[in-house]
Coordinates of C-alpha atoms and ligand atoms in Angstrom, one line a residue:
Chain A
M1 CA -39.4 56.8 -76.5
T2 CA -36.8 58.6 -74.5
K3 CA -36.9 58.3 -70.8
L4 CA -38.8 61.1 -69.2
K5 CA -36.7 63.4 -67.1
T6 CA -38.0 63.7 -63.5
E7 CA -37.0 66.0 -60.8
T8 CA -38.1 66.4 -57.2
V9 CA -40.7 68.9 -56.0
T10 CA -40.5 70.9 -52.8
L11 CA -43.9 71.2 -51.2
N12 CA -44.8 73.3 -48.2
M13 CA -47.2 71.6 -45.8
G14 CA -48.6 73.8 -43.0
P15 CA -48.2 75.7 -40.8
H16 CA -52.0 75.7 -40.7
H17 CA -52.7 72.2 -41.6
P18 CA -55.5 70.4 -39.8
S19 CA -53.5 67.3 -39.1
T20 CA -50.5 68.9 -37.4
H21 CA -52.3 69.4 -34.0
G22 CA -51.3 73.0 -33.8
V23 CA -49.1 75.2 -35.9
F24 CA -46.4 73.2 -37.4
R25 CA -44.8 73.3 -40.9
L26 CA -43.2 70.6 -42.9
I27 CA -41.0 71.1 -46.0
L28 CA -41.5 68.0 -48.1
T29 CA -39.3 67.0 -50.9
L30 CA -41.3 64.8 -53.2
D31 CA -40.4 62.5 -56.1
G32 CA -43.8 62.0 -57.6
E33 CA -45.9 60.9 -54.6
T34 CA -43.0 59.4 -52.7
V35 CA -41.4 61.4 -49.9
V36 CA -37.7 61.9 -50.4
D37 CA -37.1 64.2 -47.4
V38 CA -39.0 66.0 -44.7
E39 CA -37.8 69.0 -42.8
P40 CA -40.0 69.9 -39.8
V41 CA -40.1 73.6 -38.9
V42 CA -41.1 74.2 -35.4
G43 CA -41.4 77.4 -33.3
Y44 CA -44.7 78.9 -34.4
L45 CA -46.2 78.4 -31.0
H46 CA -43.3 79.7 -29.0
R47 CA -44.5 81.4 -25.9
N48 CA -41.3 82.0 -24.0
H49 CA -42.4 79.4 -21.4
E50 CA -39.0 78.8 -19.9
K51 CA -38.2 82.5 -19.4
I52 CA -41.6 83.1 -17.8
G53 CA -40.8 80.2 -15.6
E54 CA -37.7 82.0 -14.3
K55 CA -39.7 85.2 -13.7
N56 CA -42.3 83.4 -11.7
N57 CA -41.6 82.1 -8.2
W58 CA -41.6 78.4 -7.6
I59 CA -45.3 78.1 -6.7
Q60 CA -46.6 80.3 -9.5
N61 CA -45.2 77.9 -12.1
T62 CA -47.7 75.1 -11.8
P63 CA -50.6 76.8 -13.8
F64 CA -48.1 77.5 -16.6
T65 CA -47.1 73.8 -16.9
D66 CA -50.7 73.0 -17.7
R67 CA -50.2 74.9 -20.9
L68 CA -47.4 72.7 -22.1
D69 CA -49.2 69.6 -23.2
Y70 CA -52.8 70.7 -22.8
I71 CA -54.2 67.3 -23.5
S72 CA -52.6 65.9 -20.4
P73 CA -52.2 68.8 -18.0
M74 CA -52.1 66.7 -14.8
N75 CA -49.0 64.9 -16.0
N76 CA -47.2 68.1 -16.6
E77 CA -48.0 69.4 -13.1
F78 CA -47.0 66.1 -11.6
A79 CA -43.6 66.3 -13.2
Y80 CA -42.9 69.8 -12.1
V81 CA -44.3 69.4 -8.6
L82 CA -42.3 66.2 -8.1
A83 CA -39.1 67.9 -9.3
V84 CA -39.5 70.8 -6.8
E85 CA -40.4 68.4 -4.0
K86 CA -37.3 66.4 -4.7
L87 CA -35.2 69.5 -4.7
A88 CA -36.7 70.8 -1.5
E89 CA -37.1 67.4 0.1
I90 CA -40.8 67.7 0.8
D91 CA -42.8 64.6 1.4
P92 CA -46.5 65.1 0.6
P93 CA -49.2 63.3 2.7
E94 CA -50.1 59.8 1.7
R95 CA -53.6 60.6 0.6
A96 CA -52.3 63.3 -1.7
K97 CA -50.0 60.8 -3.3
Y98 CA -52.8 58.5 -4.1
I99 CA -55.0 61.3 -5.4
R100 CA -52.2 62.3 -7.7
I101 CA -51.9 58.9 -9.1
I102 CA -55.6 58.6 -9.7
M103 CA -55.6 62.0 -11.6
V104 CA -52.5 61.3 -13.6
E105 CA -53.6 57.8 -14.7
L106 CA -57.1 59.0 -15.7
N107 CA -55.3 61.7 -17.7
R108 CA -53.3 59.0 -19.5
V109 CA -56.5 57.3 -20.5
A110 CA -57.9 60.6 -21.8
N111 CA -54.7 61.4 -23.7
H112 CA -54.6 58.0 -25.4
L113 CA -58.2 58.2 -26.3
I114 CA -57.7 61.6 -27.9
S115 CA -54.6 60.4 -29.7
I116 CA -56.3 57.3 -31.1
G117 CA -59.3 59.5 -32.2
F118 CA -57.0 61.9 -34.0
L119 CA -55.1 59.1 -35.7
L120 CA -58.4 57.8 -37.1
N121 CA -59.3 61.3 -38.1
E122 CA -56.1 61.5 -40.1
L123 CA -56.8 58.2 -41.7
G124 CA -60.0 59.7 -43.1
C125 CA -62.5 58.2 -40.6
F126 CA -63.8 61.6 -39.9
F127 CA -64.8 62.1 -36.3
T128 CA -66.8 59.0 -35.6
P129 CA -64.1 57.3 -33.5
M130 CA -63.2 60.7 -32.2
F131 CA -66.6 61.2 -30.7
Y132 CA -66.6 57.8 -29.1
A133 CA -63.3 58.8 -27.5
L134 CA -64.4 62.3 -26.6
R135 CA -67.6 61.1 -24.9
W136 CA -65.5 59.2 -22.4
R137 CA -62.8 61.8 -22.1
E138 CA -65.7 64.1 -21.1
M139 CA -66.4 61.9 -18.1
I140 CA -62.8 62.3 -17.0
V141 CA -62.6 66.0 -17.5
D142 CA -65.9 66.3 -15.6
L143 CA -64.3 64.6 -12.7
Y144 CA -61.5 67.2 -13.0
E145 CA -63.9 70.1 -13.0
M146 CA -65.6 68.7 -10.0
T147 CA -62.4 68.4 -8.1
C148 CA -60.5 71.5 -8.9
G149 CA -62.8 73.7 -11.1
S150 CA -61.2 73.5 -14.5
R151 CA -61.4 70.9 -17.2
M152 CA -58.2 71.5 -19.1
M153 CA -56.1 73.8 -16.9
P154 CA -56.7 72.1 -13.5
N155 CA -53.8 73.7 -11.5
Y156 CA -54.6 71.0 -8.9
F157 CA -51.2 69.8 -7.7
W158 CA -49.3 72.1 -5.5
I159 CA -45.9 71.7 -4.0
G160 CA -46.5 69.5 -0.9
G161 CA -49.9 68.1 -1.8
V162 CA -53.0 68.8 -3.8
S163 CA -55.0 72.0 -3.6
A164 CA -58.2 70.5 -2.3
D165 CA -59.5 67.2 -1.1
L166 CA -61.7 65.2 -3.3
P167 CA -65.2 66.5 -3.3
E168 CA -68.2 64.6 -2.2
G169 CA -69.4 62.4 -5.0
F170 CA -66.0 62.0 -6.6
L171 CA -65.3 58.5 -5.3
P172 CA -68.6 56.8 -6.4
E173 CA -68.5 58.5 -9.8
C174 CA -64.8 57.6 -10.3
K175 CA -65.5 54.0 -9.3
E176 CA -68.4 53.8 -11.7
L177 CA -66.2 55.3 -14.5
V178 CA -63.3 52.9 -13.8
S179 CA -65.6 49.9 -13.9
A180 CA -67.1 51.1 -17.2
L181 CA -63.9 52.1 -18.9
P182 CA -62.7 48.6 -19.9
G183 CA -66.0 48.0 -21.5
F184 CA -65.6 51.1 -23.5
L185 CA -62.1 50.2 -24.6
D186 CA -63.5 46.9 -25.8
E187 CA -66.1 48.8 -27.8
M188 CA -63.5 51.0 -29.3
E189 CA -61.4 48.0 -30.3
Q190 CA -64.5 46.4 -31.8
L191 CA -65.1 49.5 -33.7
I192 CA -61.7 49.8 -35.4
T193 CA -59.0 47.3 -34.5
E194 CA -60.0 44.7 -37.0
N195 CA -61.0 47.2 -39.7
E196 CA -59.3 46.1 -42.8
I197 CA -58.9 49.7 -44.1
L198 CA -57.2 50.7 -40.9
Q199 CA -54.9 47.7 -41.1
M200 CA -54.0 48.3 -44.7
R201 CA -53.1 51.9 -44.0
C202 CA -51.2 51.3 -40.8
K203 CA -49.5 47.9 -40.9
N204 CA -45.9 48.1 -42.0
V205 CA -46.1 51.9 -42.4
A206 CA -43.3 54.0 -40.8
I207 CA -41.5 51.2 -39.1
L208 CA -39.1 52.4 -36.4
P209 CA -36.6 49.8 -35.5
P210 CA -35.7 49.7 -31.8
E211 CA -32.1 50.7 -32.2
V212 CA -33.1 53.8 -34.3
A213 CA -35.8 54.7 -31.8
T214 CA -33.3 54.6 -29.0
A215 CA -30.8 56.5 -31.0
F216 CA -33.3 59.3 -31.6
G217 CA -34.1 59.3 -27.9
C218 CA -37.7 58.5 -28.4
T219 CA -39.7 57.5 -25.4
G220 CA -43.3 56.6 -24.5
P221 CA -45.6 54.6 -26.7
L222 CA -43.5 55.3 -29.7
L223 CA -40.5 53.5 -28.2
R224 CA -42.5 50.7 -26.6
A225 CA -44.3 50.0 -29.9
S226 CA -40.8 49.3 -31.3
G227 CA -40.4 46.6 -28.7
V228 CA -38.3 48.3 -26.1
P229 CA -40.0 47.7 -22.7
Y230 CA -38.8 51.1 -21.3
D231 CA -41.2 52.9 -19.0
V232 CA -39.9 55.4 -16.4
R233 CA -42.6 54.2 -14.0
R234 CA -40.9 50.9 -14.0
A235 CA -37.3 51.8 -14.8
E236 CA -37.0 54.4 -12.1
P237 CA -40.2 54.3 -10.0
Y238 CA -41.1 57.7 -8.7
S239 CA -43.9 58.8 -6.3
I240 CA -45.6 55.5 -5.3
Y241 CA -45.6 53.6 -8.6
D242 CA -43.7 50.8 -7.0
R243 CA -46.8 49.9 -5.0
F244 CA -49.0 49.2 -8.0
D245 CA -49.2 46.1 -10.2
F246 CA -49.3 46.9 -13.9
D247 CA -47.8 45.6 -17.1
I248 CA -45.8 47.4 -19.8
P249 CA -47.4 46.6 -23.1
I250 CA -44.9 46.5 -26.0
G251 CA -45.2 46.1 -29.7
T252 CA -43.4 43.8 -32.1
V253 CA -43.0 45.5 -35.4
G254 CA -42.9 49.2 -34.5
D255 CA -45.3 50.4 -37.2
V256 CA -48.3 52.7 -36.9
Y257 CA -50.6 49.9 -36.1
D258 CA -48.5 48.7 -33.2
R259 CA -48.5 52.2 -31.7
Y260 CA -52.3 52.2 -31.8
L261 CA -52.4 48.8 -30.1
V262 CA -49.9 49.8 -27.4
R263 CA -51.9 52.9 -26.6
I264 CA -55.1 50.9 -26.1
A265 CA -53.2 48.4 -24.0
E266 CA -51.7 51.2 -21.9
A267 CA -55.1 52.7 -21.3
R268 CA -56.2 49.4 -19.9
Q269 CA -53.2 49.3 -17.6
S270 CA -53.9 52.8 -16.4
V271 CA -57.4 51.8 -15.6
R272 CA -55.9 49.0 -13.5
I273 CA -53.7 51.4 -11.6
V274 CA -56.6 53.7 -10.9
D275 CA -58.6 50.8 -9.6
Q276 CA -55.8 49.8 -7.2
A277 CA -55.3 53.4 -6.1
L278 CA -59.0 53.8 -5.4
R279 CA -59.0 50.6 -3.4
D280 CA -56.0 51.7 -1.3
L281 CA -56.8 55.4 -1.0
P282 CA -56.1 56.3 2.7
E283 CA -57.9 58.9 4.7
G284 CA -56.1 61.9 6.1
E285 CA -54.5 65.2 5.1
T286 CA -54.1 66.2 1.5
A287 CA -51.7 69.1 1.7
T288 CA -49.1 70.8 3.7
P289 CA -50.1 74.5 4.2
K290 CA -49.7 76.7 1.2
K291 CA -47.3 79.5 1.3
R292 CA -47.2 82.4 -1.1
K293 CA -43.4 82.0 -1.5
F294 CA -41.0 79.4 -0.6
K295 CA -37.3 79.0 -1.0
P296 CA -35.8 75.6 -1.8
P297 CA -32.1 75.1 -1.0
E298 CA -29.5 75.8 -3.5
G299 CA -28.9 73.1 -6.1
D300 CA -30.1 71.6 -9.3
I301 CA -32.3 68.7 -10.0
Y302 CA -33.6 66.7 -13.0
H303 CA -36.7 64.7 -12.4
R304 CA -38.3 62.6 -15.0
T305 CA -41.8 61.1 -15.2
E306 CA -43.6 59.0 -17.7
A307 CA -46.1 61.4 -19.3
P308 CA -48.6 59.8 -21.8
K309 CA -46.4 61.0 -24.6
G310 CA -43.1 59.9 -23.2
E311 CA -40.5 60.9 -20.8
L312 CA -41.3 64.4 -19.4
G313 CA -38.5 65.8 -17.3
F314 CA -37.9 69.1 -15.6
Y315 CA -34.4 70.4 -15.0
L316 CA -34.5 73.0 -12.3
V317 CA -31.7 75.1 -10.9
S318 CA -32.2 76.9 -7.6
D319 CA -29.9 79.6 -6.3
G320 CA -31.7 79.7 -3.0
T321 CA -34.1 82.5 -3.9
E322 CA -37.8 82.4 -4.5
N323 CA -37.5 82.2 -8.3
P324 CA -35.9 79.3 -10.3
Y325 CA -32.6 80.3 -11.7
R326 CA -33.1 78.0 -14.6
Y327 CA -36.2 76.1 -15.6
R328 CA -35.8 73.7 -18.4
I329 CA -38.2 71.2 -19.8
R330 CA -37.4 67.9 -21.6
A331 CA -40.6 67.6 -23.7
P332 CA -41.4 64.2 -25.0
S333 CA -43.2 65.5 -28.1
F334 CA -40.3 67.5 -29.2
V335 CA -37.9 64.6 -28.9
N336 CA -40.2 62.1 -30.5
L337 CA -40.8 64.5 -33.4
Q338 CA -37.1 64.1 -34.4
A339 CA -37.9 60.6 -35.7
L340 CA -40.4 62.0 -38.1
P341 CA -38.1 62.5 -41.1
Y342 CA -36.7 59.0 -40.7
M343 CA -40.2 57.4 -40.6
C344 CA -41.5 59.4 -43.5
R345 CA -38.7 58.8 -46.0
G346 CA -39.8 56.4 -48.7
N347 CA -43.5 56.5 -47.8
K348 CA -46.2 58.1 -49.8
I349 CA -47.3 61.7 -49.1
A350 CA -50.6 60.5 -47.8
D351 CA -48.8 58.6 -45.0
V352 CA -47.1 61.7 -43.6
V353 CA -50.2 62.8 -41.7
V354 CA -50.7 59.3 -40.4
V355 CA -47.2 59.2 -39.1
I356 CA -47.6 62.5 -37.4
G357 CA -50.8 61.2 -35.8
S358 CA -49.1 58.1 -34.6
I359 CA -46.3 60.0 -32.9
D360 CA -49.0 61.9 -30.9
I361 CA -47.5 65.4 -30.6
T362 CA -49.0 68.5 -29.0
M363 CA -47.5 71.6 -30.4
G364 CA -47.9 73.4 -27.0
E365 CA -45.2 71.1 -25.7
V366 CA -43.0 71.1 -28.8
D367 CA -42.6 74.8 -29.0
R368 CA -43.1 75.8 -25.4
Chain B
M1 CA -62.9 37.2 -44.6
L2 CA -62.0 40.6 -46.0
G3 CA -64.5 43.2 -44.8
F4 CA -65.5 41.3 -41.6
G5 CA -63.7 43.9 -39.4
I6 CA -65.6 46.7 -41.1
L7 CA -68.9 44.9 -40.5
K8 CA -67.9 44.4 -36.8
G9 CA -67.2 48.1 -36.5
M10 CA -70.5 49.0 -38.2
A11 CA -72.3 46.8 -35.8
V12 CA -71.1 49.1 -33.0
T13 CA -72.3 52.2 -34.8
L14 CA -75.7 50.5 -35.5
R15 CA -76.1 49.6 -31.9
R16 CA -75.4 53.2 -30.8
F17 CA -77.7 54.5 -33.4
V18 CA -80.6 52.3 -32.1
D19 CA -79.6 53.1 -28.5
T20 CA -80.2 56.8 -29.2
Y21 CA -83.7 56.2 -30.3
V22 CA -84.5 53.8 -27.6
A23 CA -83.3 56.2 -25.0
D24 CA -85.2 59.0 -26.7
L25 CA -88.4 57.0 -26.4
R26 CA -87.8 56.1 -22.8
H27 CA -87.5 59.8 -21.9
F28 CA -90.3 60.9 -24.3
P29 CA -91.1 63.8 -24.5
R30 CA -88.7 65.2 -21.9
R31 CA -85.4 64.6 -23.7
Y32 CA -85.3 67.6 -26.0
A33 CA -87.9 69.7 -24.2
S34 CA -86.6 72.9 -22.8
G35 CA -85.8 72.9 -19.1
P36 CA -82.9 71.0 -17.5
V37 CA -82.7 67.7 -19.3
Y38 CA -79.6 66.3 -17.8
E39 CA -77.2 67.9 -15.5
R40 CA -74.3 66.2 -17.1
M41 CA -74.1 63.2 -19.4
G42 CA -74.0 60.2 -17.0
I43 CA -71.8 57.2 -17.3
T44 CA -74.7 54.9 -17.8
E45 CA -76.5 57.2 -20.2
R46 CA -77.1 55.5 -23.5
G47 CA -77.2 57.0 -26.9
A48 CA -76.3 60.4 -28.1
F49 CA -78.1 63.6 -27.1
T50 CA -77.4 67.3 -27.3
I51 CA -77.9 69.8 -24.6
Q52 CA -79.9 72.5 -26.2
Y53 CA -77.5 75.4 -25.4
P54 CA -78.2 78.3 -25.0
E55 CA -81.8 77.5 -24.1
V56 CA -80.6 74.9 -21.6
K57 CA -77.6 75.6 -19.6
V58 CA -75.7 73.0 -17.6
P59 CA -75.1 74.1 -14.0
M60 CA -71.4 74.4 -13.1
F61 CA -69.8 72.5 -10.3
P62 CA -69.5 74.4 -7.0
R63 CA -65.7 74.6 -7.4
Y64 CA -65.8 75.8 -11.0
R65 CA -63.2 78.5 -11.5
G66 CA -64.7 81.4 -13.4
P67 CA -64.0 85.2 -13.2
L68 CA -63.3 86.6 -9.7
I69 CA -65.9 88.0 -7.4
L70 CA -65.5 89.8 -4.1
L71 CA -67.6 88.5 -1.3
T72 CA -69.7 90.6 1.1
D73 CA -70.4 89.5 4.7
P74 CA -74.2 89.3 4.7
E75 CA -74.3 90.3 8.4
T76 CA -72.3 93.5 8.4
G77 CA -72.9 94.3 4.8
I78 CA -69.3 95.3 4.1
T79 CA -66.8 93.4 2.0
K80 CA -64.7 90.7 3.6
C81 CA -61.6 92.0 1.9
I82 CA -59.1 93.6 4.3
A83 CA -57.0 95.1 1.5
C84 CA -53.9 93.1 2.5
G85 CA -52.7 92.9 -1.1
L86 CA -51.7 89.2 -0.9
C87 CA -53.8 88.4 -4.0
E88 CA -52.0 91.1 -5.9
R89 CA -48.6 89.8 -5.0
T90 CA -49.4 86.1 -5.6
C91 CA -51.0 86.6 -9.0
P92 CA -48.6 85.2 -11.7
T93 CA -50.0 87.4 -14.4
E94 CA -50.3 90.6 -12.3
S95 CA -54.0 91.0 -12.9
I96 CA -55.0 92.5 -9.6
K97 CA -54.4 96.0 -8.2
V98 CA -55.7 96.8 -4.7
T99 CA -55.3 100.0 -2.7
K100 CA -56.2 100.4 0.9
A101 CA -58.8 102.9 2.1
E102 CA -57.6 105.6 4.5
E103 CA -60.3 105.0 7.0
K104 CA -61.5 101.8 8.5
V105 CA -65.2 100.8 8.3
E106 CA -66.5 99.3 11.5
G107 CA -63.0 98.6 12.7
Q108 CA -62.1 96.7 9.5
K109 CA -59.7 97.7 6.9
V110 CA -61.4 97.9 3.5
P111 CA -60.1 98.4 0.0
A112 CA -60.5 101.8 -1.7
T113 CA -60.1 100.5 -5.2
Y114 CA -59.9 97.0 -6.6
E115 CA -59.0 96.5 -10.2
Y116 CA -59.3 93.1 -11.7
D117 CA -58.0 92.7 -15.2
M118 CA -59.8 89.8 -16.9
N119 CA -57.7 90.3 -20.1
T120 CA -54.7 88.7 -18.5
C121 CA -56.3 86.6 -15.7
M122 CA -55.9 82.9 -16.4
F123 CA -58.3 81.7 -13.7
C124 CA -55.6 79.8 -11.9
G125 CA -57.3 80.3 -8.5
F126 CA -54.1 81.2 -6.6
C127 CA -55.6 84.5 -5.4
V128 CA -58.7 82.7 -4.0
Q129 CA -56.6 80.1 -2.2
I130 CA -54.2 82.6 -0.7
C131 CA -56.7 85.2 0.6
P132 CA -56.5 85.3 4.4
S133 CA -60.1 86.4 5.0
D134 CA -61.7 84.3 2.2
A135 CA -62.9 87.3 0.5
L136 CA -62.5 86.1 -3.1
G137 CA -64.5 83.6 -5.0
H138 CA -65.1 82.5 -8.6
S139 CA -68.4 83.2 -10.3
P140 CA -69.9 80.4 -12.3
E141 CA -70.1 82.7 -15.3
L142 CA -69.3 81.1 -18.7
E143 CA -70.2 83.7 -21.1
T144 CA -67.6 86.4 -20.5
G145 CA -67.2 87.4 -24.1
T146 CA -67.1 91.1 -25.1
Y147 CA -66.9 92.9 -28.4
S148 CA -63.5 94.4 -27.5
K149 CA -60.7 93.7 -25.1
G150 CA -59.1 96.3 -22.9
E151 CA -61.5 98.4 -20.9
A152 CA -64.5 96.1 -21.4
L153 CA -62.8 93.4 -19.4
M154 CA -61.6 95.5 -16.5
V155 CA -63.7 95.0 -13.4
N156 CA -63.7 97.5 -10.6
L157 CA -64.5 97.2 -6.9
E158 CA -68.2 98.0 -7.3
Q159 CA -68.8 95.5 -10.1
M160 CA -66.9 92.8 -8.2
L161 CA -69.0 93.3 -5.1
E162 CA -72.1 93.3 -7.2
L163 CA -71.1 90.0 -8.8
G164 CA -70.3 88.7 -5.4
R165 CA -73.7 89.5 -4.0
K166 CA -75.3 88.0 -7.1
H167 CA -73.4 84.7 -7.2
A168 CA -72.5 84.2 -3.5
P169 CA -75.2 85.8 -1.4
G170 CA -74.1 83.8 1.6
G171 CA -70.7 85.4 1.5
V172 CA -69.0 82.0 1.2
W173 CA -67.3 80.4 -1.8
P174 CA -67.5 77.5 -2.6
V175 CA -70.3 75.9 -0.7
E176 CA -67.9 73.4 0.8
E177 CA -65.1 74.5 3.1
K178 CA -61.6 75.1 1.9
E179 CA -59.2 72.3 2.5
A180 CA -55.9 73.7 3.1
Q181 CA -55.7 77.1 4.8
P182 CA -53.0 79.6 3.8
S183 CA -50.3 79.9 6.4
Ligands
SF4_1 S1 -56.0 88.7 -0.5 FE1 -58.2 88.8 0.0 S2 -58.2 90.3 1.7 FE2 -56.2 90.5 0.8 S3 -56.5 92.2 -0.7 FE3 -56.9 90.3 -1.8 S4 -59.1 90.0 -1.6 FE4 -58.5 91.5 -0.1
SF4_2 S1 -57.2 83.7 -10.9 FE1 -54.9 83.6 -11.0 S2 -54.4 84.9 -12.8 FE2 -56.5 85.4 -12.2 S3 -56.3 87.1 -10.8 FE3 -56.3 85.3 -9.5 S4 -54.2 84.7 -9.3 FE4 -54.3 86.2 -11.0

């Protein structure tokens, strides 16, 4: 028998694929079931975010940053507001700083829950773990709605503080939630961590060695799962993170399973931070008075924060007027996505969705 | 042992499954009856349940940011809006158009027209925070769907005042005081 002649097939995946968390297209080159090459095509969700940011004045930009990574809106606002505060040298009141930390860390828990839920979805465990995760995310977004009136687009932080003090009933509910969250994370782990199917699908899949991860500029859980203990909260403490005691969980292998474990461990650390922040929460003012316009001094600034998905940075240029001259975002999802072709090569086509799920991307942030 | 992890996971689902029925029995027959069942799902609430929307509706939090309403002072009966136009200028999406009336009513400036375009509004709440006379509020309305966009979502002065009288008869939004006052 003569050897069969084989050739590669080009397959289009997306843009409307349920596992791509938005509109995102992949051009796959396949040899049988094995992926030879992946070419991500982004831009379907482009909304002209950065240009709108230049049209708006400094204050008007906060609600737009909510729309970047809509799973973790508080983190986006936090990064923007901190950047402007650094540029204009504004120091928010102590209480506002603590409230911000509480909100941001609760958001990190919610984000990691969602990302784990979606990872399991993509593995075929359709929506059972997702609903366990969503039930607890619901408690967190309820706290947001109670505080600022919106679940996903809070617009809560403003330059120089937060828009309103915590409402009555927030603190007892938040304390109850914080004491219940570790128990829930245990339950989640009991539900899936030791599951053999999950382990077979995730272990040793899409290994990202630390030097490759750093070369691609990956940050966040993706980088830490590869064993690099880099966290902006620790490497370059911003706001009041230097006052809290928390660990940076890292992985050992750098595969999909490690990313899952790192996310669970990070959620636990976030709960610890919220617990400490609630304990130390001082009384007092929450905001400097709001103005409709404000003019920071001339200059430029880059401020980076640790968003749940990685390093989120804002580069702002001010020419001394009431609008930013340049408003640029370093979005963690976009940078982390660059490692996708590397991780997919040589794997089976069924693993591609799992790898996307393990990176944890939000297309709102990738395309801006 | 292969399969032990799966069994462990299934134990969790089984426990939740039983929980649901136990909690149902404990609240029998109230849990699925019409009328407010639970305001929100509590942290200690066990088992799964469904709020029977649209028969049962969950009340919104006082600070919930819905479509805008214009508040009326219940004592004088005229709107609290002084037609200063700050909301128009602070809106990032240019959803508000206000014009000032020629004549004052009881010594207070009042708006002649007020056009609120819900097509473009993103419920950010800046206009409410900036208003110097606290004349704006958010309605707790959830079901704002219409069959067409455009005109159907344009709200004029009369409608906004009507909504304000309906949702905030006391002329104050929200029930608690504002934290930071505009400067
Ligand atoms: S800011 Fe308030 S008072 Fe001024 S025009 Fe708008 S609603 Fe009226
Ligand atoms: S809520 Fe925001 S977008 Fe809507 S009218 Fe007010 S300022 Fe404009």
